[in-house]
Coordinates of C-alpha atoms in Angstrom, one line a residue:
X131 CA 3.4 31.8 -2.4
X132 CA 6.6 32.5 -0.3
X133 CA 8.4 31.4 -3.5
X134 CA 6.3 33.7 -6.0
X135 CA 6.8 36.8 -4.0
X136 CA 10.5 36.5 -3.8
X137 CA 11.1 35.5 -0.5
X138 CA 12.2 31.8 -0.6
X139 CA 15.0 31.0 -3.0
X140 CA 13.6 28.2 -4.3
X141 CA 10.2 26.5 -4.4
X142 CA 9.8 24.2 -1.5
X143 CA 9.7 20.5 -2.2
X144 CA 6.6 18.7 -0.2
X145 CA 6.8 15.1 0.1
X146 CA 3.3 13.5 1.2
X147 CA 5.0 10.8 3.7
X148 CA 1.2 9.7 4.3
X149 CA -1.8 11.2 4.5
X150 CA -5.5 9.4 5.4
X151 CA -6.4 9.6 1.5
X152 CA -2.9 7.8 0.3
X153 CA 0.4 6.6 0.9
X154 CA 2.2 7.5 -2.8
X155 CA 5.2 7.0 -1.3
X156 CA 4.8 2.7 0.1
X157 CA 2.8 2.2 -3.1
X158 CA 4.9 4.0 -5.4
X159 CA 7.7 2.1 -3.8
X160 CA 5.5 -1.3 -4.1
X161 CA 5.4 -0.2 -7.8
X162 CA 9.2 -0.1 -8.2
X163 CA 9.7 -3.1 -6.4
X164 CA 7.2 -5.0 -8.7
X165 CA 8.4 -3.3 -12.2
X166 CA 12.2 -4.6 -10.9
X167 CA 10.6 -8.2 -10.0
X168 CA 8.5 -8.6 -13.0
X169 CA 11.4 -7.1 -15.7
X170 CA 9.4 -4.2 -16.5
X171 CA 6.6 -2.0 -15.8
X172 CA 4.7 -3.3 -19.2
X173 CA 4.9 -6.8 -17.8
X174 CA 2.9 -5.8 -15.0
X175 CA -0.4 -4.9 -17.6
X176 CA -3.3 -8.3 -16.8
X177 CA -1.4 -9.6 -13.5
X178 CA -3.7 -9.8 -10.7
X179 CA -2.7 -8.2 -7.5
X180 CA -5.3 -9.3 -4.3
X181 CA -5.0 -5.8 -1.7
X182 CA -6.6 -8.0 1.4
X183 CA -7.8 -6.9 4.5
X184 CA -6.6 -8.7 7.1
X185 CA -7.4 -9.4 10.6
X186 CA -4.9 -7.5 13.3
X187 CA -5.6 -7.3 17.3
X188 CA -5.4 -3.3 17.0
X189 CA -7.9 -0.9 16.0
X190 CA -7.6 2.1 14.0
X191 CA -5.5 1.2 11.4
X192 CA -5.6 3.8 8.0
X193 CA -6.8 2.9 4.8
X194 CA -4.0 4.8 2.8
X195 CA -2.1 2.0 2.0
X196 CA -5.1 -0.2 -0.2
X197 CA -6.2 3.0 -1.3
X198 CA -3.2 3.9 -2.3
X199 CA -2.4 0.5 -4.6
X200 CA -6.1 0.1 -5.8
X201 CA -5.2 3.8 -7.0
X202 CA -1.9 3.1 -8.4
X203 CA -1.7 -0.2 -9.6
X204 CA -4.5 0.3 -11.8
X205 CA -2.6 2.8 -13.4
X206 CA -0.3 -0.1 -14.8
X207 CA -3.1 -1.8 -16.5
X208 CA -3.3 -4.4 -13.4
X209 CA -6.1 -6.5 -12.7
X210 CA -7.1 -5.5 -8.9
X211 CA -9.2 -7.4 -6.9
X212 CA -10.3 -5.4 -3.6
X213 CA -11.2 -8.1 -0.7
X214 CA -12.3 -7.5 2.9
X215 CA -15.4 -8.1 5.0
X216 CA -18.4 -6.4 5.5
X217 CA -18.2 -3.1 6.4
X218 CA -14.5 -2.6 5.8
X219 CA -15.5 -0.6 2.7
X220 CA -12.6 2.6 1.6
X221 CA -13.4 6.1 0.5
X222 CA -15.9 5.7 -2.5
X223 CA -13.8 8.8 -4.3
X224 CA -10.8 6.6 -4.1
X225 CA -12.7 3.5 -5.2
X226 CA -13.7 6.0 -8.4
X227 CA -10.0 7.3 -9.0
X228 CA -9.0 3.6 -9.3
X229 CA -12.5 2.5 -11.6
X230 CA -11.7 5.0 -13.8
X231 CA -7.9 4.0 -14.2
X232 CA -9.1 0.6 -15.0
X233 CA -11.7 1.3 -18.2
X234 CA -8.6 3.8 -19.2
X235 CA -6.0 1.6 -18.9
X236 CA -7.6 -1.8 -19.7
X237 CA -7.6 -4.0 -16.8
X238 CA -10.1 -4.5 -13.8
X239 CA -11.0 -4.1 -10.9
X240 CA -13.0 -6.0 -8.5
X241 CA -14.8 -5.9 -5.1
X242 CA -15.1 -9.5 -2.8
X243 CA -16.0 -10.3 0.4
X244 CA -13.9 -13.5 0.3
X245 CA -9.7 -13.4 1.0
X246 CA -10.1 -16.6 -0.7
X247 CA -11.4 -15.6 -4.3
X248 CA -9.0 -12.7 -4.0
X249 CA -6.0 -15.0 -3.7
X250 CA -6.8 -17.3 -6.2
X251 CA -4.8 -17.1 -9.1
X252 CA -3.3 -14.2 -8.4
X253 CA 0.5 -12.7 -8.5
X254 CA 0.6 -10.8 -5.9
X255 CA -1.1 -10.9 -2.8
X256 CA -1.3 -7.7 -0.1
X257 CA -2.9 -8.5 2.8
X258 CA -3.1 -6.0 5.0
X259 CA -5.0 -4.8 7.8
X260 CA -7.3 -1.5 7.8
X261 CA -10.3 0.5 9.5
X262 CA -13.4 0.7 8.5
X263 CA -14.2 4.0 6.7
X264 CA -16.8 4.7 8.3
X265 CA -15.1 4.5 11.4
X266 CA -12.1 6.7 10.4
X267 CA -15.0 9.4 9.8
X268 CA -17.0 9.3 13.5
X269 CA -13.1 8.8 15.0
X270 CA -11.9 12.4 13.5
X271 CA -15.4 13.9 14.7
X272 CA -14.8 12.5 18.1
X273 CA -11.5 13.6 18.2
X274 CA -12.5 17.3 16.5
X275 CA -14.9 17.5 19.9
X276 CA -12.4 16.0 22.5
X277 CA -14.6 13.2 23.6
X278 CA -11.5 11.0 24.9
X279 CA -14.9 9.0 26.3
X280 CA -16.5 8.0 23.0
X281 CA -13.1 7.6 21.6
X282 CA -12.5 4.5 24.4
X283 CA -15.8 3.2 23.0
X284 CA -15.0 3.1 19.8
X285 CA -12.0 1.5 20.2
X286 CA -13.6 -1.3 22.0
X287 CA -15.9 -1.4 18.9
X288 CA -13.4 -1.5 16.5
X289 CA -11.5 -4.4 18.2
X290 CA -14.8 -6.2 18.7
X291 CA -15.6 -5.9 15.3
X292 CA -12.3 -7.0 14.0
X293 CA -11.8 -10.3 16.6
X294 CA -14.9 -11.6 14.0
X295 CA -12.8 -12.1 11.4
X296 CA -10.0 -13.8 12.7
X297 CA -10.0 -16.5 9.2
X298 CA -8.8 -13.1 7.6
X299 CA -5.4 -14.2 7.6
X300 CA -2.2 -15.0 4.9
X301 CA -1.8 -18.5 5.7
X302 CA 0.1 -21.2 3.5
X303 CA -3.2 -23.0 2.4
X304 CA -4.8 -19.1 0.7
X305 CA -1.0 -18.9 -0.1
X306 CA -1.6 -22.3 -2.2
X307 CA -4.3 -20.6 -4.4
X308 CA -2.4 -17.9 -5.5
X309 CA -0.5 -18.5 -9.3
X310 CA 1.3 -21.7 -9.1
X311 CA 1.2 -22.1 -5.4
X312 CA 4.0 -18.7 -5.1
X313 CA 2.8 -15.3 -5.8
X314 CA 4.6 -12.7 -4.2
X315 CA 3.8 -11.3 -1.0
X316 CA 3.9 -7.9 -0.2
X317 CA 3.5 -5.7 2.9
X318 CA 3.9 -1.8 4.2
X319 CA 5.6 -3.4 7.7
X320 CA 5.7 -3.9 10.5
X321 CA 3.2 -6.5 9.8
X322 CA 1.2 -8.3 12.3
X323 CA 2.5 -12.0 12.7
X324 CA 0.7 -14.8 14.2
X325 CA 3.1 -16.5 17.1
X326 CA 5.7 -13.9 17.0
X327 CA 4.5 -10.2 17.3
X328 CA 1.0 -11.2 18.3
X329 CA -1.4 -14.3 19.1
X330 CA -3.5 -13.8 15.8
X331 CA -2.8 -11.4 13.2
X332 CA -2.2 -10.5 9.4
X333 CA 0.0 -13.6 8.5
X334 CA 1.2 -16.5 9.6
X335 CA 5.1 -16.4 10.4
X336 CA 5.9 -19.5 7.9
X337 CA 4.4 -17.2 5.1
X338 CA 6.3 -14.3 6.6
X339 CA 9.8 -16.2 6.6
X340 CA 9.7 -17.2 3.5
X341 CA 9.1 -13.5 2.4
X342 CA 11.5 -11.9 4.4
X343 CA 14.3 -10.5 1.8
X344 CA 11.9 -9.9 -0.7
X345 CA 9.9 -7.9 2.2
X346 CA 13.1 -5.6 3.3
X347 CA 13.7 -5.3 -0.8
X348 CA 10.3 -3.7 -1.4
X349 CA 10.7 -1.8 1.8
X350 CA 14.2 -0.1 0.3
X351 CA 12.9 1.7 -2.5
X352 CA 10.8 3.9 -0.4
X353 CA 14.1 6.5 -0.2
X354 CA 14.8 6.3 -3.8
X355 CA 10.8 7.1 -4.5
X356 CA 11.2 10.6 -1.7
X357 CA 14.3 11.3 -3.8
X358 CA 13.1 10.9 -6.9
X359 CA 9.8 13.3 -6.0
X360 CA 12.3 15.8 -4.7
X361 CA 14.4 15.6 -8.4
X362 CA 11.3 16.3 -9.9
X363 CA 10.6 19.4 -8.2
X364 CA 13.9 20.6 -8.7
X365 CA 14.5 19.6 -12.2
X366 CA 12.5 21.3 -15.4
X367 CA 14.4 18.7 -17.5
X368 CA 14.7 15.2 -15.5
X369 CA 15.4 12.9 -18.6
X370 CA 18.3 15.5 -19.5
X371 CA 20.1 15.8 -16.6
X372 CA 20.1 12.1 -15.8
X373 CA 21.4 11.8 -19.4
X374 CA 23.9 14.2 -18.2
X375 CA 25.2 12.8 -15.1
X376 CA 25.6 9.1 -16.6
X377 CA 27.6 10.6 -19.4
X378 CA 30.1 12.5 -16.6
X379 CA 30.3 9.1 -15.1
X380 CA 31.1 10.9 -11.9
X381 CA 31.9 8.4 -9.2
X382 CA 28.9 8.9 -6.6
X383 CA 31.1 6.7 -4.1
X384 CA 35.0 7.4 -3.0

């Protein structure tokens, strides 16, 4: 509005850094870092990508990120398989947003209560841990009336809730189901590693290891993601003016 009556310059550029509906920028960036691993973003179209819960010692953890990628990577034609326990259930619209990319694009996408089945076969594995959604709702409500009380008491819910599924872990054994034994593991950080940030958590720190520089590659294209956004916003004709700068071949470093 402050653009449209003159008194900003230019239109302001809003980057949604994460919100509790999605995180476009981690799983645009997990995007990017699987269209560079895979050799394109057609190749991704029937690979099957496992977004896990996973258990984690804390509470309260947002479900933006496997709402996010359910979202997203359906959009590439990927076969998505949802997994978590019980009552760990996301947003039913985002659930929609992504069944509706799947009969678009062609691929799938499928609920389990076992990390197991999710793992098996698949390319890519992202296990990850999250609240409940219904949790996330009575939270904000608690929080809208300042009851600090009931917030305490649903905290000790949450973690009670969550210490019963401790076997909701990456190990190397689930790790061995995946597509010959090595699909690639992804994860927002800081993740949650068994022996080394915590007793019990997400993944176990052999699993972690092995994952490391892939982990910190997939973690670097979050910046290039925020700038690209921003070029967007800026730029009527993006194609043309990146056509433009690689023809002035301007050196970008001195």
């Amino acid at each position: 509005e402050g653009y449209a009556a003159g008194i900003l310059e230019r239109r302001p550029t809003l980057v949604n850094l994460q919100c509790d509906i999605d995180h476009p920028t981690q799983s645009m960036a997990d995007a990017l870092h699987l269209i560079t691993r895979f050799g394109g973003a057609e190749r991704l179209r029937g690979k099957k990508i496992a977004m896990s819960w996973a258990y984690s010692p804390s509470y309260g953890k947002p479900l933006s990120v496997p709402q996010g990628v359910i979202g997203l990577m359906t959009r590439f034609g990927m076969d998505v398989v949802l997994a978590h326990p019980p009552g760990y259930e996301v947003m039913g619209e985002t659930l929609d947003v992504a069944r509706r990319n799947a009969v678009k694009c062609g691929c799938s996408l499928t609920l389990t209560n076992s990390m197991r089945a999710a793992f098996q076969g698949a390319y890519i594995v992202y296990p990850k841990s999250w609240a409940p959604y219904a949790a996330m709702e009575k939270r904000t409500d608690l929080y809208g009336r300042g009851d600090m009380a009931g917030i305490k008491e649903l905290e000790k819910e949450l973690l009670a809730q969550n210490a019963t599924h401790k076997g909701w872990q990456c190990t190397e054994a689930l790790m061995k189901q995946t597509r010959q034994g090595n699909a690639l593991y992804l994860h927002c950080l800081p993740a949650d590693i068994s022996g080394v940030s915590c007793k019990e958590g997400e993944v176990t720190a052999s699993v972690f290891d092995r994952y490391r520089d892939p982990l910190y590659r997939e973690a670097s294209y979050k910046p290039y993601i925020i700038a690209a956004m921003m070029f967007l916003s800026k730029v009527k004709h993006p194609a043309d003016r990146l056509m433009q700068l690689l023809e002035t071949a301007r050196p970008r470093v001195s």
